[in-house]
Every structure is written in C-alpha cells, then in structure tokens.
Amino acid sequence: FEGGTPATSTEQNPIITYDIPGTYSVSLTIMKEGEEITLEKENYIEVAEKIKTAFTVNANSSPTIIEGSTITFNDESTGNPTNWQWFFEGGTPATSTEQNPTITYATPGIYNVQLKSSNDVHADSLLKEDFITVRSAFEAQFEADTTFVLEGREVKFTDNSTGEPTSWDWTFEGGTPESSTEQNPTVTYATAGNYNVSLKITKGNEQKTEEKTNYINVFQQVAAQFEADTTRIVEREFMSFEDNSIGEPTSWEWNFEGGDPETSTEQNPMVSYQSPGTYNVRLIVRNRVSSDTLEKAGYVTILDKVVASFLPTNTSVTENNAITFNDNSAGEPTSWEWTFEGGNPATSTEQNPQVTYATSGIYDVTLRVSNEFQSDIIQRNEYISVLEKSLVASYTLDNGSAIDEGDIGGFNGALNGPTAVPDRNAVANSALSFDGVNDRVETSNLIDDNLKAGASFAAWIYVSNLSSSRTIISNYNGTGAPGDCNERIGFNFRVLNDGKLNVAYITDGNDRVGRLSSVGDISINTWYHVVGTWDGNFSSSGFKLYIDGVQKDIADDKIGNICGIYMRESVQPFFIGDALCSTGFCAPFSGVVDEVKIYNYPLTENEIQTLSGL
C-alpha cells in the first residue's frame, strides 16, 4: 500500500490508514500451491487534504454593526471545500450556501455564526459564539481613557452613543464630581477601590442607559517594604524574606545579589547563598498603576566556611619543569599544608608554592587548609602527569617520502601529490613541493594526547604564493563543537595571506587561542626556518613564534572560548601542507617544506637557534 499504514499486509481484507494527501498505487499478490499472481492498480487511492473550516468578516466590515446594516463573511477554509452551509442567528437570510455571503441584521443583539464546509471526501464545521454584535440605532455607549488609575488622578470619559442623543446624565460612583451632564466629562478618583459608572442618554421621548460594573479601578501608590527572618547565615543555608509593602502590590521582583535564586517573583521567597560575603537585596513592587523600589545595601552577611581548593597552572609537564599551585580555598584560611607526591619540594606551607617534577609518572596532590575555627582537606589522586621530553614526530621529507623518525614513532605520512625537489642547500630530492591546490601529507595515526603538556612545531618553508592562508602543519578539527569545553580541538601552524606567521589551537567554530607575527614577516620565494611553541598555559601568552631563530610574535590570536583541562588534539590525523575544515581541505601550502619536527614541550631559544643553524 503506497503511502499507507501499514505499508504491507498478509490479511485477505486489510484496513489501511492514509495520513498524507496524494494519489497512491496498490498491489496485490495472491498465491496457491506454488503459483502466484500480482495485480497492481496505479494511482488507485486518492487521499484528499482534510478540510479545516475558517471564516472572517470582510476587511471593510466589523463584527459590531448598527441594526439594519449588512456584513460580508469571507470563507477562509483550507482543504479545498466545494460546498458551504452558513447559519446566521438573527440574520437575513438565516442560511446561505454561498462561499462569501452578505447578511443583514435588523434586530439589536449578540449572535452566533456557524459555517460547515465540505467536499466529496471530508467536512468540517466552525461555530463562533457571540460573534456578531448588533447595536440599536439609539444606544448608550461610552469608554474611559483608562480603567486603572492612581488615587487622586483624573479619568476622561468619552461618549460613543449612537442615534445623536441630545442630553447626557452620568453617574460616577466614588468620583468627583459624582455626576455630570457634559457629553465628555473628566472625573477625579481620590480613594482606592472598584467603582461603577453609568450613562443615560436622551433624545426626545427616547432614553437608553449603559452601566459598567467595577469599571474604574483606583489603586493606592505602592511603597516597597521587606524584612528577613535573619540577616546572618552560613553559606548554603536558607533565609526567608517577607514582603511588608503597602498599596496592595500585585507583582514582586526580587534581586538577591549572590543568592540562589538570584531573582524571584514570589511574594515571600526563600534564598540560599553559596559564597561568603556581604550582599545587597532589592525589591520592586507593582500594582496596575504604580511601582516602588527598595534596596538595602549590605543587608545580608554570609559567614565564611573553609573549603580546600587549588588550581595549578597546568596538570601536565615534561620532566624537570615546574608547576605553580594556586590556593583557591574559600573561607579565608590562614595556614596551608601541601603534599606533592613525586615533587620537589615534597611538602610546603606556602600559600602558592612552585613544585618541580624530575621523573615521569602520574602523581597525587593533597592540600589541607585551616584557620582558627575550622579546617578542610582535598586530595586529588593521579592529578599531575609528568611526561618525558621527546621529539614526537620528525620528517626529513627526503626522497619523496614522509617517514617518521621521531622518538615515539608510528606517525608515518602518506603523500597525496607532493613531489621531491631540492632543499634550501640545493640537495636534490631532499624536500617536498606542494602545489597550493590539493597536495598534502597525511599521517597514519592520531597524535592524540602526546602534546598535552606543551608543544613545538618546526619546519623550513619556502612560500611561492600567498593568495590565501598556507598550512604548514595542522590537525584542526573541522567537525568539533564551537565553545564546548569538552570538545577536542586541534592545532594550526600556518602562514596567513598577509605574510603573518600563526600558531594556534582552534575549534570548528573558529574559537581559538594563539599568537601572530607581523604583517609581511614571511615573503614569497624566500627560505625561512619557522617555529611555533606552546608552554601548556591556556592563554595567548603561552604561545611564541620564531622566524630564523628570532622571536617574532607580537599579537594575540584569540577568538571565543578555548578551555579544558589541557589542550587535547582533535580526532583528525595531522597533515603537512593542508588543513581539514568542516567543508573539506581548506588551506593548501604553495611552495616547499622541509625538516618538519613536532616536540611535546616548548623549545628554548637556544634549541630553536640550533635548529635554524644559528
């Protein structure tokens, strides 16, 4: 059953449901003793769209008319109805089969209108109760410029009566004046309350009256007032606030600086505070016509609770490098007792000690903090990762290949287009030339977490075209989520089209952190030795750039939010000579690349100068 539910059946006489309008085929296969016959009827079932009845009055008409007037009704039904059956309570004619009939109403009243629309396969009906209002040719009608007013304020009344009355007799309960014979009087209300208004009109021997009950609502000016059951608590405890405002407010807007919740619209909320301190409380109260604000500065005091916490400058280092541990404890501790497994020193009483790790491994850190009243301890197991310094990957790019000769191994590259050419010393087949279109080298394995403690990217480059950005080394993740602190990210080491050298970690949302050199530092048709380093810190200042052994970084390259425990490489392999973006390869190198090296720590200036031949 094309388009049907179920789409197939083994019943002899099935029942099928069709949910989507259209024309559908049906096929039946019958079988007996090994024989089978199939009958197919194309476009056999026609499913029409369901009718949904709708109607309005003509754009030049209104549901409110004077007796004896006409009104045009417009059918706006969907589903292609072909028949219409109208029912007009109080109208002439009382029924109609026209699509857009015009009806006359002779008698004042409020009337229903119903439309039933149909076609050969479906029907629908809509009843609008009290839809048409027919006024008398002589009828009292009025309105006020506002029905909600503050004590002592004026209200202006406008006569909207029909039939050209000659006199008006107003009565204003609670108003000044209490009555008026003006056509459009102005009245003052001095006391809060809900008041009736009536208007009697006269013309010759005719009189009509309209009275509106509780039409004018007069409010007192609100004045915000509140108290708390206590103003001093320990963090994470609750305090209750009581609204004592006058003027019968109908809404409350609380703001609790430092509180949870921070805001509330309850009349009498309960609030907890997560952090010690002194906080303001503000209340705005409103009724229909006025508002008032009360703010009590320093009203709430949250007492300290000692909670041990710390944050290191990094959780991963290479051997013989130092980490600074920053005390982040709450409650104003006055003493600190640190224990550093595998560290030097092994213990410390400084608030923010610096510790050196000489031997690779994974180590615990413990901190006990205290003051004269209380103490707390935190232990983070297997928290510090100390890595051996290594040349993670190294490529001479000789003889048209990309064999990895690094300390770890396993990152051999496959050539996709580059060709062997002489290097900077004119040694034949000792470098790779990239065409700036499709050429690249793709590694065989993910570099994964080998660079979490720091990194250096080094290469000799000869750029022949700078019409766009030119990638030297990259494993930029073109499918990651921007701004996600748990998303793996990738590195880019490249030359921008304005000749800037750039090293950065980057997500596919273009959130990134890194450094830039000056415009024109890299020119075409010139050999350069370039290095980009990262020291493991999560800021642009942790990155450096070197050109021919000289530090050249001058500007931060930071956009959006890069965060995480450490810089994790993306799930993409890394590439030499191109970067993989979300839309495909996006920044091909144009020129020659040689002597590519990747380290798991930031090279020193002396090491960089040695690499560059200085």
XYZ file of C-alpha atoms in Angstrom:
614
model
C 0.000 0.000 0.000
C 1.963 3.011 -1.270
C 1.612 5.839 1.277
C -0.443 3.623 3.627
C -0.149 2.417 7.208
C 0.613 -0.423 7.352
C 2.586 -0.366 4.102
C 2.116 -4.141 3.639
C -0.365 -6.752 4.869
C -0.945 -10.505 4.615
C -4.629 -10.236 5.560
C -7.260 -11.103 2.982
C -9.260 -7.913 3.564
C -6.987 -5.361 5.297
C -7.897 -1.894 6.594
C -5.344 0.800 5.739
C -4.870 4.356 7.010
C -3.597 7.190 4.769
C -2.199 10.265 6.553
C -0.762 12.373 3.728
C -2.761 13.789 0.780
C -1.826 12.371 -2.628
C -2.537 9.647 -5.203
C -1.238 6.167 -4.381
C -0.873 2.757 -6.047
C -1.977 -0.595 -4.597
C -0.580 -4.001 -5.490
C -1.985 -7.463 -4.522
C -0.143 -10.754 -4.907
C -2.123 -13.991 -4.377
C -0.517 -17.426 -4.071
C -1.793 -21.008 -4.306
C 0.240 -24.208 -4.497
C 3.384 -22.550 -5.796
C 1.587 -20.228 -8.203
C 1.343 -16.507 -7.650
C -0.459 -13.724 -9.487
C 0.069 -9.985 -8.949
C -2.398 -7.228 -9.714
C -1.230 -3.616 -9.445
C -3.514 -0.612 -9.775
C -1.599 2.604 -10.258
C -2.968 5.849 -8.770
C -5.819 3.785 -7.319
C -6.247 5.584 -3.998
C -6.754 9.346 -3.903
C -6.266 10.916 -0.470
C -7.651 14.424 -0.116
C -6.441 17.057 2.341
C -8.620 17.401 5.431
C -10.855 20.434 5.458
C -10.286 22.979 8.232
C -13.170 25.439 8.392
C -12.338 29.102 8.999
C -14.032 32.406 8.250
C -13.768 36.124 8.961
C -15.790 39.214 8.175
C -14.877 41.378 5.209
C -11.855 43.625 5.760
C -14.103 46.679 5.374
C -16.611 45.325 7.883
C -16.654 44.792 11.640
C -18.341 42.199 13.896
C -20.102 45.175 15.528
C -22.777 46.926 13.413
C -25.895 49.086 13.747
C -29.295 47.455 13.344
C -30.381 47.277 9.694
C -26.768 47.118 8.438
C -25.182 44.392 6.336
C -21.970 42.460 6.816
C -19.983 40.272 4.396
C -18.499 36.968 5.536
C -15.356 35.532 3.914
C -14.676 31.789 3.801
C -11.016 31.085 4.653
C -11.293 27.310 4.962
C -8.401 25.099 3.862
C -8.557 21.652 2.253
C -10.374 22.744 -0.954
C -14.026 22.659 0.147
C -16.648 22.780 -2.636
C -19.784 23.241 -0.512
C -20.642 25.772 2.150
C -23.560 25.819 4.563
C -23.855 29.017 6.632
C -26.162 29.603 9.645
C -26.713 33.213 10.734
C -28.543 33.553 14.022
C -30.563 36.803 13.842
C -29.525 37.398 10.211
C -31.330 37.731 6.902
C -31.047 35.365 5.200
C -30.675 32.972 8.139
C -28.789 30.443 5.983
C -26.676 30.524 2.836
C -24.783 28.173 0.542
C -22.687 30.924 -1.000
C -18.978 30.920 -0.310
C -18.878 34.586 0.792
C -22.433 35.690 1.645
C -23.648 39.186 2.671
C -26.110 39.226 5.583
C -28.410 41.901 7.044
C -29.103 42.189 10.776
C -32.318 44.029 11.676
C -32.576 43.478 15.439
C -30.087 44.513 18.167
C -28.419 41.599 19.941
C -25.395 39.341 20.048
C -25.498 36.457 17.594
C -23.732 33.201 16.710
C -22.400 32.346 13.236
C -21.687 28.808 12.017
C -20.078 27.525 8.804
C -19.984 23.922 7.613
C -17.604 23.391 4.673
C -17.214 20.140 2.761
C -16.138 18.362 -0.403
C -16.707 14.840 -1.677
C -14.492 13.224 0.991
C -14.463 15.398 4.070
C -16.361 18.014 6.024
C -15.683 20.340 8.926
C -17.685 22.848 10.968
C -16.872 26.002 12.933
C -19.209 27.801 15.355
C -18.274 31.283 16.588
C -20.461 32.111 19.543
C -21.453 35.731 20.244
C -19.552 36.728 17.105
C -21.825 39.464 15.740
C -22.898 42.422 17.886
C -25.851 44.451 16.551
C -26.426 47.739 18.271
C -29.591 49.737 18.420
C -29.715 52.822 16.242
C -30.156 54.699 19.512
C -27.920 53.200 22.173
C -25.821 54.429 25.115
C -22.125 53.633 24.783
C -19.031 55.077 26.472
C -15.390 54.407 27.276
C -12.690 55.788 29.577
C -9.156 56.698 28.575
C -8.027 54.343 31.372
C -9.798 51.986 33.747
C -6.838 51.657 36.135
C -5.766 54.814 37.932
C -3.841 56.042 40.971
C -5.589 57.796 43.851
C -6.089 61.491 43.059
C -5.727 61.094 39.279
C -8.195 62.091 36.553
C -10.107 59.853 34.150
C -11.513 61.185 30.884
C -14.805 59.685 29.663
C -15.883 59.709 26.004
C -19.470 59.311 24.853
C -19.702 56.790 21.981
C -23.508 56.608 21.906
C -25.372 56.150 18.619
C -28.507 57.915 17.408
C -27.417 61.511 18.135
C -28.595 61.957 21.759
C -29.370 65.491 22.947
C -28.594 65.089 26.647
C -26.323 63.019 28.860
C -26.730 62.037 32.508
C -23.568 60.498 34.009
C -23.189 58.883 37.456
C -19.656 58.274 38.823
C -19.551 56.110 41.954
C -16.564 57.231 44.081
C -15.749 60.072 41.677
C -15.547 63.852 41.841
C -17.904 65.073 40.523
C -20.351 62.256 41.360
C -22.500 63.170 38.336
C -22.287 65.214 35.150
C -24.415 66.362 32.210
C -21.413 67.015 29.972
C -21.022 64.847 26.915
C -17.362 64.007 27.671
C -16.642 64.723 31.355
C -13.392 64.442 33.342
C -13.572 62.813 36.789
C -11.132 62.566 39.710
C -10.965 59.490 41.979
C -9.486 60.107 45.442
C -9.864 56.748 47.197
C -8.701 53.253 46.241
C -11.485 50.887 45.214
C -13.526 49.495 42.307
C -16.331 51.756 41.068
C -19.371 51.629 38.767
C -20.074 54.145 36.006
C -23.452 54.698 34.275
C -24.587 56.878 31.365
C -28.229 57.719 30.456
C -28.820 59.411 27.111
C -31.971 61.154 25.947
C -33.387 62.165 22.575
C -36.988 63.359 22.538
C -39.013 60.669 24.293
C -36.259 58.028 23.904
C -33.850 57.117 26.722
C -31.130 54.481 26.894
C -28.733 53.595 29.741
C -25.429 51.747 29.923
C -23.885 50.796 33.276
C -20.442 49.236 33.670
C -19.859 47.441 36.972
C -16.479 47.839 38.701
C -15.331 49.706 35.609
C -12.881 52.099 37.274
C -10.152 50.518 39.430
C -8.418 53.010 41.720
C -5.170 51.993 43.381
C -3.084 53.343 46.242
C 0.551 54.231 45.448
C 2.644 51.194 46.402
C 5.574 51.508 48.840
C 8.135 48.683 48.964
C 8.986 47.272 52.401
C 10.509 43.921 53.456
C 12.314 42.084 56.258
C 14.310 38.832 56.514
C 13.987 36.294 59.331
C 17.765 36.711 59.821
C 20.479 38.703 58.104
C 23.489 36.481 59.005
C 23.764 32.840 57.904
C 26.418 30.320 56.902
C 26.806 29.660 53.199
C 24.316 27.173 51.704
C 21.790 27.798 54.477
C 18.422 29.458 53.758
C 16.838 32.706 54.874
C 13.219 33.777 54.403
C 12.134 37.190 53.107
C 8.745 38.703 53.976
C 7.072 41.376 51.865
C 5.566 44.132 54.031
C 4.785 46.545 51.193
C 1.718 48.786 51.271
C -0.587 49.691 48.396
C -1.742 46.140 47.603
C 1.013 45.222 45.125
C 0.170 42.572 42.571
C 3.715 41.684 41.494
C 7.082 41.361 43.202
C 10.518 41.481 41.603
C 13.291 40.487 43.998
C 17.020 40.639 43.264
C 19.309 38.788 45.656
C 22.940 39.677 44.953
C 24.930 36.456 45.425
C 21.763 34.485 46.144
C 20.240 31.287 44.819
C 17.876 32.022 43.259
C 19.329 35.333 42.152
C 15.842 36.633 41.320
C 12.297 35.747 42.369
C 8.729 36.835 41.627
C 7.278 35.190 44.742
C 5.819 37.447 47.420
C 7.770 35.803 50.268
C 10.737 33.841 48.822
C 13.402 31.677 50.454
C 17.018 32.163 49.365
C 20.349 30.430 49.986
C 23.816 31.896 49.441
C 26.694 29.826 48.084
C 29.599 32.181 48.817
C 30.667 34.191 51.866
C 30.301 37.945 51.645
C 28.024 40.916 52.252
C 25.207 41.304 49.728
C 22.521 43.767 48.695
C 18.821 42.921 48.437
C 16.396 44.810 46.179
C 12.609 44.598 45.910
C 10.451 46.210 43.216
C 6.698 46.063 43.824
C 3.955 46.996 41.376
C 0.232 47.251 41.114
C -1.649 48.100 37.944
C -0.750 51.805 38.066
C 2.365 52.317 40.226
C 5.674 50.842 41.304
C 8.286 51.372 44.008
C 11.812 50.109 44.677
C 13.602 49.461 47.956
C 17.251 48.375 48.050
C 19.026 47.542 51.289
C 22.790 47.738 50.806
C 24.901 45.172 52.657
C 21.734 43.694 54.143
C 22.837 40.042 54.077
C 26.085 38.719 55.564
C 27.172 35.191 54.635
C 29.689 33.762 57.061
C 32.848 32.029 55.860
C 33.151 28.258 55.605
C 36.600 26.864 54.957
C 36.688 24.681 51.839
C 40.010 23.478 50.453
C 40.597 24.018 46.755
C 43.501 24.736 44.443
C 44.226 25.316 40.768
C 47.634 24.596 39.199
C 48.992 26.468 36.216
C 48.938 23.113 34.417
C 48.272 19.472 35.193
C 50.800 18.162 32.668
C 54.511 18.988 32.348
C 57.612 17.437 30.919
C 60.432 16.258 33.206
C 62.330 18.921 35.238
C 59.670 21.552 34.629
C 57.774 23.387 37.367
C 54.090 23.866 38.169
C 52.749 26.671 40.353
C 49.900 25.588 42.629
C 47.499 28.434 43.388
C 45.426 28.168 46.542
C 41.772 28.705 45.636
C 40.271 27.813 49.007
C 37.203 29.514 50.441
C 36.735 30.715 53.998
C 39.893 32.808 54.363
C 42.297 30.104 55.583
C 45.422 31.258 57.409
C 47.581 28.136 57.023
C 48.327 25.663 54.231
C 49.785 22.154 54.315
C 50.686 20.782 50.879
C 51.903 17.301 49.952
C 53.338 16.716 46.467
C 53.945 13.091 45.551
C 56.975 12.944 43.223
C 57.593 16.689 43.562
C 60.377 18.908 44.804
C 59.660 20.106 47.419
C 57.575 17.158 48.612
C 55.751 19.360 51.144
C 55.130 23.075 51.582
C 53.380 25.534 53.893
C 53.361 28.349 51.329
C 50.020 29.507 50.022
C 51.018 29.235 46.357
C 54.104 27.000 46.076
C 56.086 26.163 42.935
C 56.985 22.493 42.518
C 59.399 20.801 40.094
C 58.862 17.232 38.878
C 62.045 15.436 37.825
C 60.743 11.973 36.937
C 57.979 10.975 34.546
C 54.859 9.495 36.128
C 51.400 10.320 37.467
C 51.249 11.852 40.945
C 48.825 12.806 43.753
C 48.478 16.266 45.326
C 46.976 16.973 48.779
C 46.109 20.302 50.425
C 44.881 20.908 53.989
C 43.765 24.479 54.790
C 42.685 25.874 58.126
C 42.014 28.974 60.175
C 41.456 29.350 63.915
C 37.914 27.953 63.650
C 37.916 25.103 61.145
C 39.878 23.161 58.502
C 39.302 21.200 55.308
C 41.335 18.841 53.143
C 41.300 17.951 49.450
C 43.247 15.136 47.767
C 43.434 14.781 44.004
C 44.663 11.347 43.020
C 46.699 10.786 39.845
C 46.351 14.503 39.201
C 49.754 15.563 37.842
C 51.052 13.942 34.657
C 54.827 14.229 34.075
C 55.993 13.291 30.568
C 59.440 12.569 29.181
C 60.669 15.252 26.811
C 60.556 13.858 23.329
C 60.686 14.617 19.649
C 57.181 13.301 18.995
C 57.453 13.240 15.206
C 60.236 14.124 12.753
C 60.250 14.171 8.949
C 63.288 14.823 6.745
C 60.970 14.563 3.685
C 63.878 13.121 1.689
C 63.455 11.041 -1.460
C 59.744 11.757 -1.855
C 58.646 10.133 1.417
C 57.390 11.142 4.875
C 58.867 8.548 7.207
C 58.528 9.476 10.904
C 61.932 9.409 12.631
C 60.690 10.798 15.967
C 61.151 9.293 19.448
C 57.639 7.819 19.639
C 57.268 6.564 16.052
C 54.130 5.477 14.322
C 53.299 8.745 12.578
C 54.472 7.873 9.077
C 52.878 10.039 6.406
C 51.283 9.172 3.082
C 51.956 11.567 0.199
C 48.945 12.870 -1.667
C 50.519 14.839 -4.501
C 53.735 16.474 -3.183
C 56.860 15.871 -5.239
C 60.521 15.650 -4.259
C 62.611 18.771 -5.009
C 65.979 20.200 -3.897
C 66.152 21.661 -0.394
C 67.467 25.097 0.682
C 71.021 23.794 0.222
C 70.223 22.623 -3.345
C 70.479 18.958 -2.309
C 68.346 17.015 -4.781
C 65.233 15.130 -3.616
C 65.585 16.484 -0.045
C 62.323 18.430 0.356
C 58.679 18.308 -0.779
C 56.966 20.734 -3.145
C 53.226 21.437 -2.660
C 51.049 22.803 -5.496
C 48.790 25.030 -3.351
C 45.666 23.186 -4.527
C 45.398 19.541 -3.475
C 48.850 18.388 -2.300
C 49.268 17.219 1.301
C 50.899 14.634 3.580
C 48.515 12.696 5.839
C 49.833 10.808 8.881
C 48.880 7.224 9.594
C 47.914 7.622 13.282
C 46.351 10.216 15.562
C 48.822 12.267 17.563
C 46.221 12.102 20.377
C 47.346 13.365 23.814
C 51.114 13.454 23.243
C 51.130 17.269 23.312
C 49.051 17.925 26.434
C 51.996 19.348 28.422
C 53.240 21.665 25.704
C 54.299 21.605 22.086
C 56.685 22.925 19.442
C 56.190 22.846 15.672
C 59.224 23.487 13.470
C 59.917 23.447 9.722
C 61.869 25.012 6.854
C 59.460 26.657 4.402
C 59.627 28.369 1.015
C 56.294 30.006 0.110
C 55.691 30.615 -3.576
C 52.154 32.074 -3.393
C 50.287 33.944 -0.616
C 46.889 34.412 -2.237
C 45.353 32.590 0.763
C 46.393 31.078 4.100
C 49.068 28.388 3.742
C 49.139 25.483 6.211
C 52.492 24.081 7.341
C 51.223 21.567 9.960
C 47.641 21.050 11.171
C 45.218 18.676 12.820
C 42.435 21.250 13.108
C 39.141 19.503 13.936
C 36.671 20.578 11.278
C 33.762 18.779 12.940
C 34.068 19.844 16.577
C 31.531 21.908 18.513
C 32.394 25.617 18.971
C 32.626 26.790 22.559
C 32.323 23.284 24.041
C 34.886 22.943 26.816
C 34.827 19.154 26.468
C 35.331 19.185 22.699
C 38.671 18.019 21.323
C 40.476 20.750 19.450
C 43.384 20.852 17.053
C 46.474 22.868 16.248
C 47.244 25.039 13.236
C 50.741 26.216 12.262
C 50.415 28.330 9.138
C 51.253 31.461 7.156
C 48.358 33.889 6.612
C 47.783 35.607 3.280
C 49.232 38.874 4.638
C 52.562 37.219 5.478
C 51.906 36.724 9.216
C 53.128 33.535 10.869
C 50.464 31.990 13.131
C 50.317 29.198 15.704
C 47.008 28.413 17.439
C 44.684 25.826 18.879
C 41.294 26.069 17.185
C 37.775 24.559 17.037
C 35.498 24.396 14.009
C 33.520 27.374 15.332
C 36.719 29.413 14.873
C 37.133 29.691 18.641
C 40.888 29.770 19.041
C 43.867 30.900 21.079
C 47.387 31.537 19.811
C 49.853 34.191 18.578
C 50.583 36.129 15.392
C 53.704 37.698 13.921
C 53.782 40.978 11.988
C 52.375 41.558 8.511
C 54.974 40.653 5.880
C 57.261 38.654 8.174
C 57.006 35.838 5.635
C 57.606 36.797 1.983
C 57.315 34.646 -1.091
C 60.279 32.926 -2.739
C 62.452 33.023 0.403
C 63.573 30.188 2.693
C 62.682 30.590 6.399
C 63.077 28.405 9.455
C 59.839 28.794 11.445
C 58.907 27.549 14.927
C 55.697 27.803 16.938
C 55.689 26.840 20.632
C 53.104 26.396 23.398
C 54.063 26.157 27.076
C 50.893 24.428 28.313
C 49.176 27.556 29.676
C 45.642 28.310 28.457
C 46.193 31.824 27.169
C 47.702 33.547 24.157
C 50.786 34.382 26.231
C 51.582 30.656 26.319
C 52.366 30.708 22.572
C 55.507 32.016 20.850
C 56.693 32.305 17.245
C 60.246 32.290 15.884
C 61.484 33.091 12.390
C 65.118 32.195 11.633
C 65.801 31.832 15.363
C 64.396 35.250 16.334
C 61.198 35.588 18.400
C 58.608 37.363 16.231
C 55.198 37.033 17.928
C 53.629 40.450 18.529
C 49.870 39.945 18.829
C 47.367 37.613 20.495
C 45.187 35.484 18.236
C 42.183 34.796 20.470
C 38.532 34.446 19.481
C 35.717 32.901 21.527
C 36.180 30.348 24.274
C 39.029 27.825 24.435
C 39.039 25.880 27.703
C 39.621 22.462 29.178
C 41.989 20.616 31.474
C 44.605 20.678 28.731
C 44.867 21.229 25.003
C 43.738 17.924 23.510
C 44.372 17.207 19.871
C 41.432 16.610 17.577
C 40.218 13.255 16.316
C 41.606 14.087 12.857
C 45.065 12.874 11.748
C 47.539 15.687 11.392
C 48.551 16.964 7.992
C 51.617 18.559 6.465
C 50.729 21.096 3.804
C 46.969 21.405 4.348
C 44.161 21.700 6.951
C 40.867 19.809 7.077
C 37.942 22.187 7.663
C 34.255 21.342 8.041
C 33.790 21.777 4.275
C 36.914 19.840 3.263
C 40.588 20.702 2.816
C 40.826 24.464 3.057
C 44.345 25.946 3.290
C 46.827 24.166 0.966
C 50.505 25.092 1.111
C 52.053 26.587 -2.023
C 55.823 26.085 -2.141
C 58.415 23.838 -0.492
C 58.502 22.334 3.040
C 61.440 20.577 4.685
C 62.636 19.228 8.066
C 59.253 19.116 9.866
C 59.501 18.415 13.607
C 56.963 18.191 16.443
C 58.024 18.221 20.129
C 55.961 17.666 23.294
C 57.445 20.704 25.083
C 58.278 24.326 24.222
C 61.767 24.548 22.768
C 64.134 27.053 24.340
C 65.505 29.919 22.289
C 68.911 28.203 22.210
C 67.351 24.957 20.951
C 65.462 26.891 18.280
C 68.573 28.743 17.143
C 70.416 25.436 16.903
C 67.628 24.034 14.721
C 67.733 27.083 12.465
C 71.510 26.865 12.076
C 72.454 30.000 14.060
